[in-house]
Structures are given as C-alpha cells and as structure tokens.
XYZ file of C-alpha atoms in Angstrom:
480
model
C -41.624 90.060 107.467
C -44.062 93.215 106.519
C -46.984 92.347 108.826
C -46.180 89.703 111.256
C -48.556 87.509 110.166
C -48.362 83.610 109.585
C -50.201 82.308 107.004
C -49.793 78.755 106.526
C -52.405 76.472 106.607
C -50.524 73.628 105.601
C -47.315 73.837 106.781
C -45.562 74.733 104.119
C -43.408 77.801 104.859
C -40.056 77.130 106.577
C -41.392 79.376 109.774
C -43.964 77.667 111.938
C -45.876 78.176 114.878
C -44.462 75.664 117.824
C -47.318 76.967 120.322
C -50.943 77.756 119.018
C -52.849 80.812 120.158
C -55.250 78.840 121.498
C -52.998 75.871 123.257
C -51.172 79.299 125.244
C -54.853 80.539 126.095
C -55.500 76.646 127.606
C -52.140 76.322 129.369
C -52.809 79.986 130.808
C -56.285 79.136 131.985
C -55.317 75.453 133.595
C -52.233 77.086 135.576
C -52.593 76.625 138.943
C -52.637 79.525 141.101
C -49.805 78.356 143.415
C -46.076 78.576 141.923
C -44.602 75.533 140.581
C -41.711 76.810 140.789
C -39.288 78.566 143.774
C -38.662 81.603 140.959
C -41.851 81.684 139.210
C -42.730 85.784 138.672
C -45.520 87.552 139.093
C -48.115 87.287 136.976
C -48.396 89.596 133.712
C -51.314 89.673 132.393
C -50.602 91.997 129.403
C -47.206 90.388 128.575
C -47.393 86.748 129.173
C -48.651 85.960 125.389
C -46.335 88.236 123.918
C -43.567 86.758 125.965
C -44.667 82.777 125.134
C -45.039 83.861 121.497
C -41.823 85.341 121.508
C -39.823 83.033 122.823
C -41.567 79.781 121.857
C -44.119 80.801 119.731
C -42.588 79.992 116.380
C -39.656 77.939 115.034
C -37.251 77.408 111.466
C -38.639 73.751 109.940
C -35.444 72.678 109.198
C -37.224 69.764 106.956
C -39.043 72.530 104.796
C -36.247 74.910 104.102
C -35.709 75.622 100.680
C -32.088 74.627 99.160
C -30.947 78.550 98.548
C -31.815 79.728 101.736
C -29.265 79.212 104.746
C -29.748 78.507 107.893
C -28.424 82.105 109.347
C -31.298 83.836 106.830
C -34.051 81.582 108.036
C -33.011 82.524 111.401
C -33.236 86.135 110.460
C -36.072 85.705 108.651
C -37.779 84.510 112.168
C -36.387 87.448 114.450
C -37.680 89.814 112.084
C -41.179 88.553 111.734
C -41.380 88.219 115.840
C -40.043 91.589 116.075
C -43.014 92.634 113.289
C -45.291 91.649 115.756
C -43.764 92.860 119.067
C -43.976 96.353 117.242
C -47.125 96.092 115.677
C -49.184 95.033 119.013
C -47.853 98.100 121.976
C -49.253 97.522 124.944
C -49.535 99.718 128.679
C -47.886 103.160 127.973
C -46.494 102.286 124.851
C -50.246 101.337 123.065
C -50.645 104.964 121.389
C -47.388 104.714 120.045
C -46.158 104.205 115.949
C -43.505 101.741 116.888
C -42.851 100.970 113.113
C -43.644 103.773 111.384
C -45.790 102.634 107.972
C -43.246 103.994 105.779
C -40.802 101.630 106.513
C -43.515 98.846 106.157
C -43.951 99.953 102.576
C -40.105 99.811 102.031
C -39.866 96.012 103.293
C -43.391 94.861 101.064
C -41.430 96.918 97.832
C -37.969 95.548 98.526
C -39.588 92.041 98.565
C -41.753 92.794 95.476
C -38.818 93.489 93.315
C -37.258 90.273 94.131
C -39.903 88.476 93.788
C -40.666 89.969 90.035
C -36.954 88.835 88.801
C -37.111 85.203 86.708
C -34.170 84.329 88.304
C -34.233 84.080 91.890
C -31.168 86.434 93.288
C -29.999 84.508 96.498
C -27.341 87.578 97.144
C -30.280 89.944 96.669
C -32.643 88.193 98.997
C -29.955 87.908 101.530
C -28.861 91.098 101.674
C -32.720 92.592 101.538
C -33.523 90.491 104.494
C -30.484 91.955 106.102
C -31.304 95.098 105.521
C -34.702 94.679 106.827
C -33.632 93.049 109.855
C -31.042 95.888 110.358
C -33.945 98.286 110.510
C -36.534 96.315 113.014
C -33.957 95.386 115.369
C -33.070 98.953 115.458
C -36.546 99.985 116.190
C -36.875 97.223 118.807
C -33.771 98.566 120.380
C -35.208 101.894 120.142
C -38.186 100.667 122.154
C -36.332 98.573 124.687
C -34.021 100.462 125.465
C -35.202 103.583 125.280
C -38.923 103.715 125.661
C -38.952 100.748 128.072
C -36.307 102.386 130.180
C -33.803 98.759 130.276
C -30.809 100.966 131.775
C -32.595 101.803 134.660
C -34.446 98.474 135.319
C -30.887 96.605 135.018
C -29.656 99.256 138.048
C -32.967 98.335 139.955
C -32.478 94.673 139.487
C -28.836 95.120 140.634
C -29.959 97.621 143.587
C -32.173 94.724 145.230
C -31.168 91.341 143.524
C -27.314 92.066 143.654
C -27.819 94.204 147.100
C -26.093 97.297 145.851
C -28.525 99.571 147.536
C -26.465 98.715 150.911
C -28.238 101.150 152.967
C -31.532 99.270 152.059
C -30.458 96.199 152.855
C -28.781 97.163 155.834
C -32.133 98.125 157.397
C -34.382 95.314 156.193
C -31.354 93.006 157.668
C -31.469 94.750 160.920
C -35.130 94.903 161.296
C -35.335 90.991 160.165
C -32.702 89.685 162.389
C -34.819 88.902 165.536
C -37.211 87.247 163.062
C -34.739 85.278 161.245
C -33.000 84.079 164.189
C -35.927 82.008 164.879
C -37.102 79.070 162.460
C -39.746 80.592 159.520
C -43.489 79.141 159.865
C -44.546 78.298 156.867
C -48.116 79.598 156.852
C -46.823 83.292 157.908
C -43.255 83.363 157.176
C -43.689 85.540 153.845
C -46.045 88.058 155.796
C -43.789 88.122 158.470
C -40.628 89.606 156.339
C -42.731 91.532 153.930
C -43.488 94.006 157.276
C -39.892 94.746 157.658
C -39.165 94.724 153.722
C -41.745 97.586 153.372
C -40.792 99.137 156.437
C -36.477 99.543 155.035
C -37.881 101.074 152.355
C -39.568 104.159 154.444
C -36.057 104.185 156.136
C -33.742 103.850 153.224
C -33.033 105.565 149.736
C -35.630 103.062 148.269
C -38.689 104.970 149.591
C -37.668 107.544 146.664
C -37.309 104.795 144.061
C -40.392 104.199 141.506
C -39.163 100.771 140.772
C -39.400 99.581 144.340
C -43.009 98.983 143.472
C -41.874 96.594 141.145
C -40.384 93.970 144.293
C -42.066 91.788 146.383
C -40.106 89.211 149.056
C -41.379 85.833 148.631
C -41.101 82.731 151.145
C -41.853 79.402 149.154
C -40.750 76.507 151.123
C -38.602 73.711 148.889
C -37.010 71.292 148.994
C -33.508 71.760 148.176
C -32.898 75.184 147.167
C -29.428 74.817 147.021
C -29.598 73.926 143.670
C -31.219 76.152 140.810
C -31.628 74.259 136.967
C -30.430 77.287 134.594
C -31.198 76.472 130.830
C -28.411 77.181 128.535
C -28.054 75.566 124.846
C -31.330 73.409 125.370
C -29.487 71.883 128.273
C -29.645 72.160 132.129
C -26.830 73.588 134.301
C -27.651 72.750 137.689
C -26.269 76.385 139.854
C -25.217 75.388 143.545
C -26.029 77.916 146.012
C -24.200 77.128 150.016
C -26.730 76.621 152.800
C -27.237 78.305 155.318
C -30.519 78.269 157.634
C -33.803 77.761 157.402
C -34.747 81.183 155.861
C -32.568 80.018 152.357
C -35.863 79.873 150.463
C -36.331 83.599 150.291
C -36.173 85.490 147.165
C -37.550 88.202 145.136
C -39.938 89.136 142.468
C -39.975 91.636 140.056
C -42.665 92.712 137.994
C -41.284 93.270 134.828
C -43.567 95.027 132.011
C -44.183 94.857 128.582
C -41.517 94.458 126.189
C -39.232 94.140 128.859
C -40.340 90.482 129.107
C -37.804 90.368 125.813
C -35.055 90.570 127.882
C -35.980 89.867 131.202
C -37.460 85.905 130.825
C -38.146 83.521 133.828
C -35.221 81.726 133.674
C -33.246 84.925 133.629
C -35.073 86.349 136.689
C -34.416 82.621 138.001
C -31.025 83.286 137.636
C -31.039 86.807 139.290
C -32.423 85.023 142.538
C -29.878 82.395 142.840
C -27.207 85.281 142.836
C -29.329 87.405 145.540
C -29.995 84.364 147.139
C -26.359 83.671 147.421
C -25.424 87.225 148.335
C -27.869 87.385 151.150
C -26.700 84.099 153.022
C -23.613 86.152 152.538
C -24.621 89.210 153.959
C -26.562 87.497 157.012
C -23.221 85.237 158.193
C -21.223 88.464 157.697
C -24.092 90.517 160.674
C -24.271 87.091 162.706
C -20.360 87.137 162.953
C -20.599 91.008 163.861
C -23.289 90.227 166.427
C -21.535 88.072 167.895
C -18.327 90.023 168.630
C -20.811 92.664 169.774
C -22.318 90.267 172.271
C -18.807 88.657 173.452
C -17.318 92.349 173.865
C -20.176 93.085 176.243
C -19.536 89.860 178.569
C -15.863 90.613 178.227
C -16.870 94.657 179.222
C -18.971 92.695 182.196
C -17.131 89.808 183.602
C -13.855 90.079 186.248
C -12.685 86.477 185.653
C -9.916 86.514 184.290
C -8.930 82.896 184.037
C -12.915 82.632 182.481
C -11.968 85.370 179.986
C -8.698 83.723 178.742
C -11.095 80.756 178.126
C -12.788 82.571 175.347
C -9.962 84.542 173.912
C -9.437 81.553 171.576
C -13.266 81.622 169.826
C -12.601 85.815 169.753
C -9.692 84.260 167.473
C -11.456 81.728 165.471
C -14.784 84.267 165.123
C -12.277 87.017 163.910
C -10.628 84.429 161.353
C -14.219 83.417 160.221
C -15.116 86.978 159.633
C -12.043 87.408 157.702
C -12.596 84.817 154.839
C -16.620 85.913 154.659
C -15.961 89.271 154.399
C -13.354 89.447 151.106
C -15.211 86.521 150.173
C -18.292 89.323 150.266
C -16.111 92.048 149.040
C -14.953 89.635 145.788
C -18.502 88.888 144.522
C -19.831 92.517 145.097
C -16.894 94.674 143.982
C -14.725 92.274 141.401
C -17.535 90.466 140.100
C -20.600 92.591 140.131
C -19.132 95.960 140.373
C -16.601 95.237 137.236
C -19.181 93.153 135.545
C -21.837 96.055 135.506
C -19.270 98.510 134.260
C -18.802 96.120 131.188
C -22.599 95.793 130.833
C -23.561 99.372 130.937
C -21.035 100.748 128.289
C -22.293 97.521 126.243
C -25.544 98.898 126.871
C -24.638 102.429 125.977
C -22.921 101.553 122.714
C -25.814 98.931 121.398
C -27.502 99.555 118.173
C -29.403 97.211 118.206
C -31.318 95.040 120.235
C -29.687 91.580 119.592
C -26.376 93.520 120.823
C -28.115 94.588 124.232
C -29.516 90.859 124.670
C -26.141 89.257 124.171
C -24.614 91.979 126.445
C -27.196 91.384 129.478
C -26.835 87.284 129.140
C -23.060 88.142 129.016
C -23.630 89.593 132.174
C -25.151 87.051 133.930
C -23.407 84.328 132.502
C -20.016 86.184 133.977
C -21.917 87.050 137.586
C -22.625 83.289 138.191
C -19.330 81.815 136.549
C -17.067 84.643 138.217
C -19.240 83.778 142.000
C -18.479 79.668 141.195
C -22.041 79.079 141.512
C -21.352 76.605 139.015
C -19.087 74.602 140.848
C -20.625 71.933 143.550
C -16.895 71.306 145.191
C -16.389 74.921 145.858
C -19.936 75.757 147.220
C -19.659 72.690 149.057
C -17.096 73.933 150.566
C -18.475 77.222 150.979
C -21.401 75.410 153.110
C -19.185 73.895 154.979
C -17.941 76.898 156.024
C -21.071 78.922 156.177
C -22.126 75.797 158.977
C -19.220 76.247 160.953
C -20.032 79.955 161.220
C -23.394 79.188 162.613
C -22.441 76.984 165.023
C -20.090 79.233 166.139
C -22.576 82.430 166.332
C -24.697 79.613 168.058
C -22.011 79.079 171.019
C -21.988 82.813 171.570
C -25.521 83.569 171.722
C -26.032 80.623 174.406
C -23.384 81.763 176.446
C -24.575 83.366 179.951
C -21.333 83.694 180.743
C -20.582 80.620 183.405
C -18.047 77.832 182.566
C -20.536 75.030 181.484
C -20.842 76.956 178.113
C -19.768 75.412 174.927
C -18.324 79.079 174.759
C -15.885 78.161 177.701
C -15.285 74.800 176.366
C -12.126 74.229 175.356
C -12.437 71.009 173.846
C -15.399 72.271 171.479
C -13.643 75.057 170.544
C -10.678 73.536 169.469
C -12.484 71.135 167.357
C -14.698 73.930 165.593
C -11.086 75.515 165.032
C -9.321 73.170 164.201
C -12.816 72.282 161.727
C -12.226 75.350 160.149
C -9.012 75.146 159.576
C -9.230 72.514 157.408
C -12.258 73.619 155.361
C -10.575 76.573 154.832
C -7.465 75.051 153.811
C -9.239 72.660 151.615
C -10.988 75.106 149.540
C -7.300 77.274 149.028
C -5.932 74.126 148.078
C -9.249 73.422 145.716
C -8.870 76.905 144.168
C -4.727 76.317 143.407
C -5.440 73.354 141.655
C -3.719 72.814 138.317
C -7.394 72.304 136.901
C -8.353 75.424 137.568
C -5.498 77.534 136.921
C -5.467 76.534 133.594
C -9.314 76.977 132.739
C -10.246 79.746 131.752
C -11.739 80.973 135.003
C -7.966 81.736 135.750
C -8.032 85.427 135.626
C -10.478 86.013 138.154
C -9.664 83.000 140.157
C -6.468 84.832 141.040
C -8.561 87.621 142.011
C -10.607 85.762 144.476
C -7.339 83.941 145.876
C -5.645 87.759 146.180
C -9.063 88.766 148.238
C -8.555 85.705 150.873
C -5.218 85.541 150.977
C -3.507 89.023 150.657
C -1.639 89.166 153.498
C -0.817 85.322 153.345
C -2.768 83.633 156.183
C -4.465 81.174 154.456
C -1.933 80.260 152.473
C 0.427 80.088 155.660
C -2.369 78.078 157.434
C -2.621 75.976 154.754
C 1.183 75.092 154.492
C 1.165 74.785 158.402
C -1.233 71.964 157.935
C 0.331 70.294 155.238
C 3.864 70.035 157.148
C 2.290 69.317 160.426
C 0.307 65.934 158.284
C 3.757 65.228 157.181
C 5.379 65.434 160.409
C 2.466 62.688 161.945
C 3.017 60.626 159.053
C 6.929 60.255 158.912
C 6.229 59.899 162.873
C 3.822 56.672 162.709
C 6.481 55.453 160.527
C-alpha cells in the first residue's frame, strides 16, 4: 500500500499475483503479429504491461484472508496497491512527473506503523486508515487521468469518430467511399483501399485540425460473422448483435490509446465502441444508398416522357420514401436520444468525479446505456433490423439496374409489390415486437417509448400495422 511492491514468496498475503512478470513478457513475445481478434488495438508498447498488470495482474486469495478483514477492505486494499504502482512507474509525457508526492508516502508507512504497534489489533482503525489511504490515491489517480491524461477530450474524440458525431467528417469519407463500397471489398487491398479516402475526409473536414485524429486508423479484417460481438460483463459473455448489411460490415476502427488511459479505455471496452460505430455506419450507409437512389430515380423521372412507364415506378418512389422514413428516426433515435442524452449524463459525471473509481463507473455507465438504449442486445430486434436493412438493399439494387426500359425489376410490378408488401410486414413485426407486454414492463420501458415516438409520430406504422392485422382477420373469417 506504500510502495507497490509484492513481497510474498510463499503465498501468504491475501493479495497475489494472478499473472507473473515474466509469463506477460512470454505471452507478449509468442503473440502473433496478425489480430486474433476483429477489435484487437494497436499495439502499445509502453502500456501493455501496465495495462495486463492492472487489470489481471493481481487478485484477493479469498482462502488466505484473515478472519477481521472483509471482503470490501481486501478489495481496497488491492486498488490501492495497483494504483501505488500506476503512480510510481509514469511513462511518455508523464515520466518526469511526482505523481505521488513522497510526503504522502510517509503518511500511509506512519498511519500503518501506528496500527501495527497497538497489542490489540483495531479492525475500525485499520479500516478506516485503509480508507483514508485509498481516498487519497484514487484522488491522485483521478488527478492524473483525468486531468493530466486529458480523458474529457479523448471520450469527445472517441464519440467524434466511433459514435460519428463529427458529421461533416463522415459525410466526406462516406461520399468519397461510396463508389468503392458499392463494389465487393478484396481482401488483400480492401483496408488500403478505404484508408485513401479516410485520410483524404480528414484534409476536407474539421478533423484535419484535430490532434487526436492521429490516434485512428480504419481497419478491414475479414470474419466470419461479425454480426455478433462477445462483450464481457460479470465474468460472463453477452453476445451484442449488430444487423447486416453488405460485404464491407467488417470495418472498424482503432484507436491508439496512451498510457494511463489504458485504465479506462481496455480492449473489450474499445471492442464495445466498434460494435456501436459499426452499427451506426451500416446505418449511415442505408440512409446515403436510399438518398442515392431517389437522386438517381428523380433524374430518369426528369428524363423519360412515358407516362404510363413513369406511373410504373411511382409505387417503389413510395416504398423507397417509406424505407427512408423508418432508417432515418431510427438514425436520429440512436444519435440524438441515445448518444446525444447519454454523453450529456457522462460528461457532468465526468465533471463532478473525485475520484477515479467515480469516472470509471461513469464511462462503463455510458456504454452499458449506448448498447442497451441501441438494443444491440437483443437478437429479435436486430434481426429484425437486418431484415429490414436487406430489403433496403435490394431495393437500392432495383434502382441502380434500372436503364429505364420496362424489363426492369424497377418497372416490375409484381417484384415491387412483393418487396412492399415484404416490408410491410417486417416493419409491422418489429412495432408489434417493440409493444410487447415484455418489454413495456422491463425496464428498457422509458426509452423504448422514445424509440416507438421516433418511428411512429405521426402514426403510420402503427396504422400500417393495424391495417395488416384487420386485413389477416378479414382472410381468416373469409376461409371460414
């Protein structure tokens, strides 16, 4: 608790080391140099032993706690002696620094002394002397998080580029990608091929200003299913579900992320981070298809003087304008009542932390909301989000084959009324999955209403869902 140091050659003390110096230095030197994972980061090299140690490095022996010390104190007991060596050992900018000052090392080695001089042992004492102690280091790790590391203004990167709130960014590196992503990726080039255009957005866009673009890189690993993203939580695995889309779903980002910030910022949190970009980019990219589209249809409308061929279309201008409807308050629920209201929360969280364990539970807060709030952690609503998401591809794929004759599936009124009628349902089926007495009385209630307000505030899909339901009726008393 003074020093940081474990010394405990027998395996005595009620703190232990889980992972060995010299096991880490092994399991660093045997990695393979190709990612094991879709999310893996990029490699650290001064932070990922301070980052292994922190977060697996040492463990409470439940077996060799003493009677008159709790659970809660060994636990404490443990943050404070990883934090003692987090401060003690500054790396990068921070090396020249006094992160614990050796005054208040002195205070913790007397405070301990005097304890440990009584006859009787003082459980109260001890307690509240480790609490004290753990008080001041978390303080001081805050202090260097927070404030030295800069955390405020990596959390607004991260939620510039991972959580696409730097629009006009992503507006660019969409438009300059979309010839290339309208073809299928090749594996071998695919992640040089988008990293032209990324770079390139950024000369054009806001982000050419912003230091911590330096921090990004788009990746391209090919896997295979990357619809679904294991997120650890309580020692257990919650499988995310991210909706399909194309070919190009195995994109994502990664983010250099410095010393201490690797704290805060752990693989499986970064890992969580690209399943919400992820999902926010298939979002983004049906949302410019759609729009492309109606560009392309309004310019063979502009051209053609067939008016019998024209009416033809006018129902898939109708179904494409329906599509666009649900994607884009679909879009405008995730960015603005999820992400937008959920980084609010986080920031004044942020703001009013004093210490560090307060900013950590705020940030996973954060997260934990983004993905719940998004139903990422629901496979029957993203499946019926993919459903959808495939129905607006095929129908972005009728327009851009159309040259305009009547042989088109974009003149076809059979194939059209199927894809609407294909819709239809989907769409009805997921209203009718998000009214469900299940969910309304979970606790995702209050911003399940929200999300049903976003698609259905002026009543359509409700409407089209009641439509449905009376016109299955009507068939059903009829066959009777």
């Amino acid at each position: 608790m003074v020093h940081g140091l474990l010394q405990d050659t027998h395996n005595e003390f009620f703190i232990q080391r889980t992972v060995t110096p010299d096991q880490h230095t092994a399991a660093l030197s045997a990695a393979p140099s190709q990612p094991q994972a879709q999310f893996q980061p990029l490699p650290q090299s001064t932070g990922d032993s301070n980052a292994t140690e922190w977060h697996k490095g040492f463990k409470v022996s439940m077996q060799a706690l003493p009677p008159n010390v709790s659970v809660s104190i060994a636990e404490s007991i443990l943050f404070v002696g990883k934090a003692v060596r987090v401060l003690q050992r500054p790396t990068g900018p921070l090396k020249s620094h006094d992160l614990l000052p050796q005054s208040d090392a002195i205070s913790f080695a007397h405070a301990l002394r005097q304890l440990q001089q009584q006859e009787v042992f003082d459980q109260i004492g001890f307690e509240r002397t480790v609490e004290v102690i753990r008080t001041k280091v978390t303080g001081q790790l805050w202090q260097l998080v927070v404030v030295h590391a800069e955390l405020p203004a990596h959390l607004a990167a991260l939620k510039n580029y991972f959580l696409l709130a730097k629009g006009d960014f992503y507006h660019s590196f969409l438009a300059e990608s979309y010839e290339l992503m309208r073809l299928p990726p090749r594996d071998a080039t695919a992640e040089g091929d988008l990293t032209i255009p990324f770079q390139q957005s950024a000369l054009k866009s806001t982000a050419d200003q912003d230091p911590f673009f330096q921090h990004l890189k788009i990746r391209y690993v090919k896997a295979a299913d990357s619809s679904e993203a294991a997120q650890a939580s309580g020692g257990k695995k919650k499988l995310l579900h991210v909706p399909k889309y194309d070919k190009w779903d195995d994109v994502f980002l990664e983010y250099h992320v410095d010393w201490p910030l690797h704290l805060l910022l752990t693989p499986q949190v970064m890992a969580k981070y690209n399943v919400v970009f992820q999902y926010l980019l298939r979002l983004k990219r049906i949302q410019i298809d759609l729009e492309s589209s109606w560009a392309v249809m309004r310019r063979q409308a502009g051209r053609s003087r067939d008016l019998p061929l024209h009416t033809r279309r006018l129902p898939l201008w109708h179904l494409r304008h329906h599509m666009a409807y649900i994607i884009a308050n679909l879009q405008i629920y995730v960015q603005v009542d999820v992400i937008e209201a959920q980084s609010s929360v986080l920031s004044q969280c942020i703001a009013n932390a004093q210490d560090f364990s307060e900013a950590e539970r705020a940030h996973e807060t954060f997260m934990d909301a983004v993905v719940t709030q998004s139903f990422l952690d629901m496979k029957a609503i993203s499946q019926m989000l993919e459903g959808i998401f495939s129905l607006c591809q095929r129908l972005c794929g009728f327009v851009q084959r159309d040259d305009g004759s009547s042989d088109t599936d974009a003149a076809d009124p059979d194939k059209i009324a199927g894809l609407a009628a294909e819709f239809k349902r989907r769409a009805n089926m997921l209203y009718t999955l998000l009214q469900s007495n299940k969910l309304q009385s979970s606790q995702r209630a209050p911003y399940l209403r929200q999300f049903l307000l976003r698609i259905n505030y002026n009543g359509y899909v409700e409407n089209e869902a009641v439509r449905q339901l009376r016109q299955g009726d009507a068939i059903l008393r009829g066959n009777t």
